[in-house]
CSV table of C-alpha atoms in Angstrom, one decimal:
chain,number,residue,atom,x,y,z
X,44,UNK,CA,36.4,-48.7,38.4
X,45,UNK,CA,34.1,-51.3,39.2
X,46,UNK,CA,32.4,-50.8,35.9
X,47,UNK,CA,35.7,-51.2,33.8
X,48,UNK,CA,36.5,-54.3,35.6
X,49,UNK,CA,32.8,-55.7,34.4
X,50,UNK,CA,31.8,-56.1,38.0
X,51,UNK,CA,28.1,-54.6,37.0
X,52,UNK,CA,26.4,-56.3,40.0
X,53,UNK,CA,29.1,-54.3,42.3
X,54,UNK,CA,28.8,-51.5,40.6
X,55,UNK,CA,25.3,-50.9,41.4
X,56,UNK,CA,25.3,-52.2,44.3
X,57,UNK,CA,27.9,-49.2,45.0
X,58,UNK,CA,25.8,-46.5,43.1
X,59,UNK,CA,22.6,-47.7,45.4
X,60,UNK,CA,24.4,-47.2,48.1
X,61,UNK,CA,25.8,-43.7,47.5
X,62,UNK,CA,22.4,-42.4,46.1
X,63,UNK,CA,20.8,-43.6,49.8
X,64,UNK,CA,23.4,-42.0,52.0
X,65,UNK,CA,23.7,-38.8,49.8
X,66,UNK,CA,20.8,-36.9,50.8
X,67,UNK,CA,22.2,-33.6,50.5
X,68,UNK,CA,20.9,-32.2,46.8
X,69,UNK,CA,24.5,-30.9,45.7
X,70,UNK,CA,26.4,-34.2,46.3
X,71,UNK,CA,23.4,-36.1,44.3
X,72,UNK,CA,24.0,-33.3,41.4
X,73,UNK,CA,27.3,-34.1,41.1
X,74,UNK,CA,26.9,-37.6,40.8
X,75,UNK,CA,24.2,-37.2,38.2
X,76,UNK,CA,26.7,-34.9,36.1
X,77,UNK,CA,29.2,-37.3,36.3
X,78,UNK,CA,26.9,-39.9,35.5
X,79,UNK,CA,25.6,-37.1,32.7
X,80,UNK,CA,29.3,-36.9,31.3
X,81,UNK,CA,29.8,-40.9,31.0
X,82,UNK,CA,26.7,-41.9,29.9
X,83,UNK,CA,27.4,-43.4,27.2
X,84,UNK,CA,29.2,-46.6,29.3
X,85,UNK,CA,27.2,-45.8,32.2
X,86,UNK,CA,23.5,-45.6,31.4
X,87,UNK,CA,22.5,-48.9,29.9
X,88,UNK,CA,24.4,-50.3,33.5
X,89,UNK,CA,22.2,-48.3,35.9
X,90,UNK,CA,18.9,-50.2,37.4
X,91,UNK,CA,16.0,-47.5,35.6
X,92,UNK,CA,14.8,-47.8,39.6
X,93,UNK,CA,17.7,-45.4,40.3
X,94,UNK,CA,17.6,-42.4,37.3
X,95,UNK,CA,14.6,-40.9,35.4
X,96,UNK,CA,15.8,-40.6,32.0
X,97,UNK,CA,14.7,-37.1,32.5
X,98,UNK,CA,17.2,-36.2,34.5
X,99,UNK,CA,19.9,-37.3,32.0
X,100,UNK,CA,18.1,-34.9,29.7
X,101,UNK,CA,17.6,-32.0,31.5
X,102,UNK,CA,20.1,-29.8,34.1
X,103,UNK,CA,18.6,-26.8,36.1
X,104,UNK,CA,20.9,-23.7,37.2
X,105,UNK,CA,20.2,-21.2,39.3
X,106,UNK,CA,22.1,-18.1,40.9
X,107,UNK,CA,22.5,-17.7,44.8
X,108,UNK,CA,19.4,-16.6,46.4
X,109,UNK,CA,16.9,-18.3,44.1
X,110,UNK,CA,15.4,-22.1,45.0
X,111,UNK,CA,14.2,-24.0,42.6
X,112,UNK,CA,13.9,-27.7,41.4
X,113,UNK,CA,13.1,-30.2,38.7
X,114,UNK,CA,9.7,-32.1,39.3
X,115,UNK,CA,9.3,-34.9,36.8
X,116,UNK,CA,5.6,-35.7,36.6
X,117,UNK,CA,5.3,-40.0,36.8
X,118,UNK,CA,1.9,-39.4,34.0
X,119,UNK,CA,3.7,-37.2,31.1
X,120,UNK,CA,7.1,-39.2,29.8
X,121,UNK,CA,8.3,-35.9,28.1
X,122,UNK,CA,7.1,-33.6,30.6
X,123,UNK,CA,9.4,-31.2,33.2
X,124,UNK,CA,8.0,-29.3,36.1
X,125,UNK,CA,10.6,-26.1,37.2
X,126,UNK,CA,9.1,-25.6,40.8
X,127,UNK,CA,10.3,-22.5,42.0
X,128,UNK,CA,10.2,-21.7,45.6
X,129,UNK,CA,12.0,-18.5,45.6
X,130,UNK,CA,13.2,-16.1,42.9
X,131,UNK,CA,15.2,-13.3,44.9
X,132,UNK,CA,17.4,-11.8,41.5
X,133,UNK,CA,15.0,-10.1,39.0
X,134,UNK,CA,16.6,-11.6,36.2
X,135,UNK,CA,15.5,-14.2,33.5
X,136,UNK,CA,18.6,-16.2,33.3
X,137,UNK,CA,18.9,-16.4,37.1
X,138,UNK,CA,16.7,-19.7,37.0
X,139,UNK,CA,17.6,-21.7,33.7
X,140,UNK,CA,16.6,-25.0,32.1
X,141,UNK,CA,19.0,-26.5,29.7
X,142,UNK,CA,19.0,-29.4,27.9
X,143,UNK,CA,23.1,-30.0,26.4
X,144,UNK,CA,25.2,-31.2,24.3
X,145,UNK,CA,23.6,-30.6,21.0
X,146,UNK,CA,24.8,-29.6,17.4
X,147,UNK,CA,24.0,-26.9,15.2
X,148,UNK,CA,25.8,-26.0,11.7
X,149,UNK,CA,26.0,-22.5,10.6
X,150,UNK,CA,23.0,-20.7,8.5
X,151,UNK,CA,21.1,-24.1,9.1
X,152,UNK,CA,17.4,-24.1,9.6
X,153,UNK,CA,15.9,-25.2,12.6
X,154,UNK,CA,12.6,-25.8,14.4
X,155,UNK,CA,11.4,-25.7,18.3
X,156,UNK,CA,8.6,-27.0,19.0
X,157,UNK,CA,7.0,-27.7,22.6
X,158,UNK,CA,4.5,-27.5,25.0
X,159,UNK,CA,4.2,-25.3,28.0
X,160,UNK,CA,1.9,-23.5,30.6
X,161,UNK,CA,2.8,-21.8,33.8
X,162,UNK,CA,0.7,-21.9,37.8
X,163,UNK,CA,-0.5,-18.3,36.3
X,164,UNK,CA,0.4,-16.1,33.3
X,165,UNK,CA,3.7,-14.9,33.2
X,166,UNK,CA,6.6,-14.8,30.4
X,167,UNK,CA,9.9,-16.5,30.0
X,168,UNK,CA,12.7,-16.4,27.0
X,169,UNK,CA,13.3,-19.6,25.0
X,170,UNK,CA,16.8,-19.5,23.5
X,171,UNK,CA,19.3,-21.4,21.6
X,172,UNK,CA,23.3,-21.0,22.6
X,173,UNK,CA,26.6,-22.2,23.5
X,174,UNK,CA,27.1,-25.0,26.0
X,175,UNK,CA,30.5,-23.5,27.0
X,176,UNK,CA,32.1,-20.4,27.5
X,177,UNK,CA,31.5,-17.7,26.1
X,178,UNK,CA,27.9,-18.9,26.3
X,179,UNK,CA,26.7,-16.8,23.3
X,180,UNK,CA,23.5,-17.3,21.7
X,181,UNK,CA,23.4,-19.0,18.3
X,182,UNK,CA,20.5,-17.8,16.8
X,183,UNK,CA,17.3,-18.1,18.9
X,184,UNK,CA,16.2,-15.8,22.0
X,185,UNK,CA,12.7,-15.5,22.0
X,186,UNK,CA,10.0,-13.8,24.5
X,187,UNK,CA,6.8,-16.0,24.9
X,188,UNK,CA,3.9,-15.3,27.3
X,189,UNK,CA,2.3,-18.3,29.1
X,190,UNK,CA,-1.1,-18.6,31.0
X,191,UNK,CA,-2.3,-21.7,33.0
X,192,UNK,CA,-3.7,-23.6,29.8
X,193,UNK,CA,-0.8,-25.8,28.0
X,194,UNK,CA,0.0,-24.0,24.5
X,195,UNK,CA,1.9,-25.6,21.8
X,196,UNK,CA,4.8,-23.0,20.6
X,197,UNK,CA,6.8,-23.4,17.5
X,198,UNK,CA,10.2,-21.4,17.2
X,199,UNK,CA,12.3,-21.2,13.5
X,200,UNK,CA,15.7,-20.1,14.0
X,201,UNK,CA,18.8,-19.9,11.6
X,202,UNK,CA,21.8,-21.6,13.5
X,203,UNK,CA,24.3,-18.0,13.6
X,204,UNK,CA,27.6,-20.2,13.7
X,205,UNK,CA,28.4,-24.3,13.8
X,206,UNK,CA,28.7,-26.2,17.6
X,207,UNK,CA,28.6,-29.4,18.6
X,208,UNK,CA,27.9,-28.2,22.4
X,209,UNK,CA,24.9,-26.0,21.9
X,210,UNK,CA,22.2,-26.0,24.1
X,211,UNK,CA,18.0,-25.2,24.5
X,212,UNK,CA,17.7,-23.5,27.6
X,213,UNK,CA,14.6,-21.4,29.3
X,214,UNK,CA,15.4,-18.5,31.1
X,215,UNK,CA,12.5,-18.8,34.0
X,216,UNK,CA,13.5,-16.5,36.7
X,217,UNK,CA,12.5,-13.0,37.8
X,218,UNK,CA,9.2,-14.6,39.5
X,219,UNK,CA,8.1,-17.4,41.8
X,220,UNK,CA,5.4,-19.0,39.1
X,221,UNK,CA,6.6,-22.3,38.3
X,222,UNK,CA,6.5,-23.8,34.9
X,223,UNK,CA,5.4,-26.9,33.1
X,224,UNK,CA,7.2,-28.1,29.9
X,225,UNK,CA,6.4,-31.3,27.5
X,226,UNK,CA,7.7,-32.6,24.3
X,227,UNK,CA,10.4,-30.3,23.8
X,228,UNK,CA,12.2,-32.0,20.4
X,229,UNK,CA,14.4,-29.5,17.8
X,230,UNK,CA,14.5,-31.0,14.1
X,231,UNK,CA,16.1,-29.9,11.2
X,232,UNK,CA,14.4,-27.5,9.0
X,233,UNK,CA,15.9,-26.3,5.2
X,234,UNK,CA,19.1,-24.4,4.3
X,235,UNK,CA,19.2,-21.2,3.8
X,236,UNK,CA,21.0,-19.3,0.7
């Protein structure tokens, strides 16, 4: 409200405020996804003290019995750190990364490309899908193995139907060996017949 009326100064003042008596993680999370969905009007009016860019970027789910969280290292500007404390369910999807809201158009080309390593070697899935129910896949699911060294990965995919709310996601669970990721960027790549 506060914003609509142009009272900026207010506004943050309010925002501080509620992000220094909200300790509790889920309260914060649902301010950032409301901040997430409005960000357009929101983002430029928010002191850069307040929100990594990061975490605008990036949202982390994970089922009931697994703990994890997003670390975002102050020396890498593109990097994310998945710390993950516990992994209880012994499936891949059960801790997922995803970064939102972008398009695809059907039998489109498309490129992956990022960095990655793990505390020790272990593999995740790297995947392309829907943002929204029925949260199929739209054209990349892919197995890679990481090891302790940072590797640069490339993925081609053919975009298997048109959505403006896909999403890039990392399925990371099944173990307790956190993850490091950099420069994750998509880019176009050619048509095909």
């Amino acid at each position: 409200t506060l914003f609509a009326m142009g009272r900026k100064g207010a506004a943050d003042e309010q925002i501080q405020q509620a992000v220094e008596i909200t300790p509790l993680r889920h309260v914060r999370e649902g301010i950032l996804q409301w901040i997430k969905k409005e960000k357009r009007t929101v983002v430029a009016l928010l002191p850069s003290e307040l929100l990594d860019p990061r975490e605008l970027k990036w949202s982390l789910r994970f089922a009931k019995g697994n703990v994890a969280k997003l670390v975002f290292p102050p020396d890498d500007p593109d990097g994310v750190r998945i710390a993950i404390e516990k992994a209880e369910t012994k499936t891949s999807f059960d801790i997922q990364l995803n970064q939102p809201n972008l398009s695809v158009k059907s039998n489109q080309r498309y490129t992956l490309c990022f960095r990655a390593r793990a505390d020790s070697p272990r593999s995740i899935i790297v995947g392309f899908a829907k943002n929204h129910k029925p949260w199929t896949n739209l054209g990349l699911y892919s197995k890679i193995e990481l090891t302790s060294e940072w590797q640069s990965f490339k993925e081609d995919f053919t975009a298997t139907g048109s959505d403006n709310n896909g999403r890039i996601h990392f399925d990371i669970g099944e173990t307790n060996i956190s993850v490091d990721l950099s420069g994750v960027e998509m880019g176009l790549g050619s048509a095909t017949e």
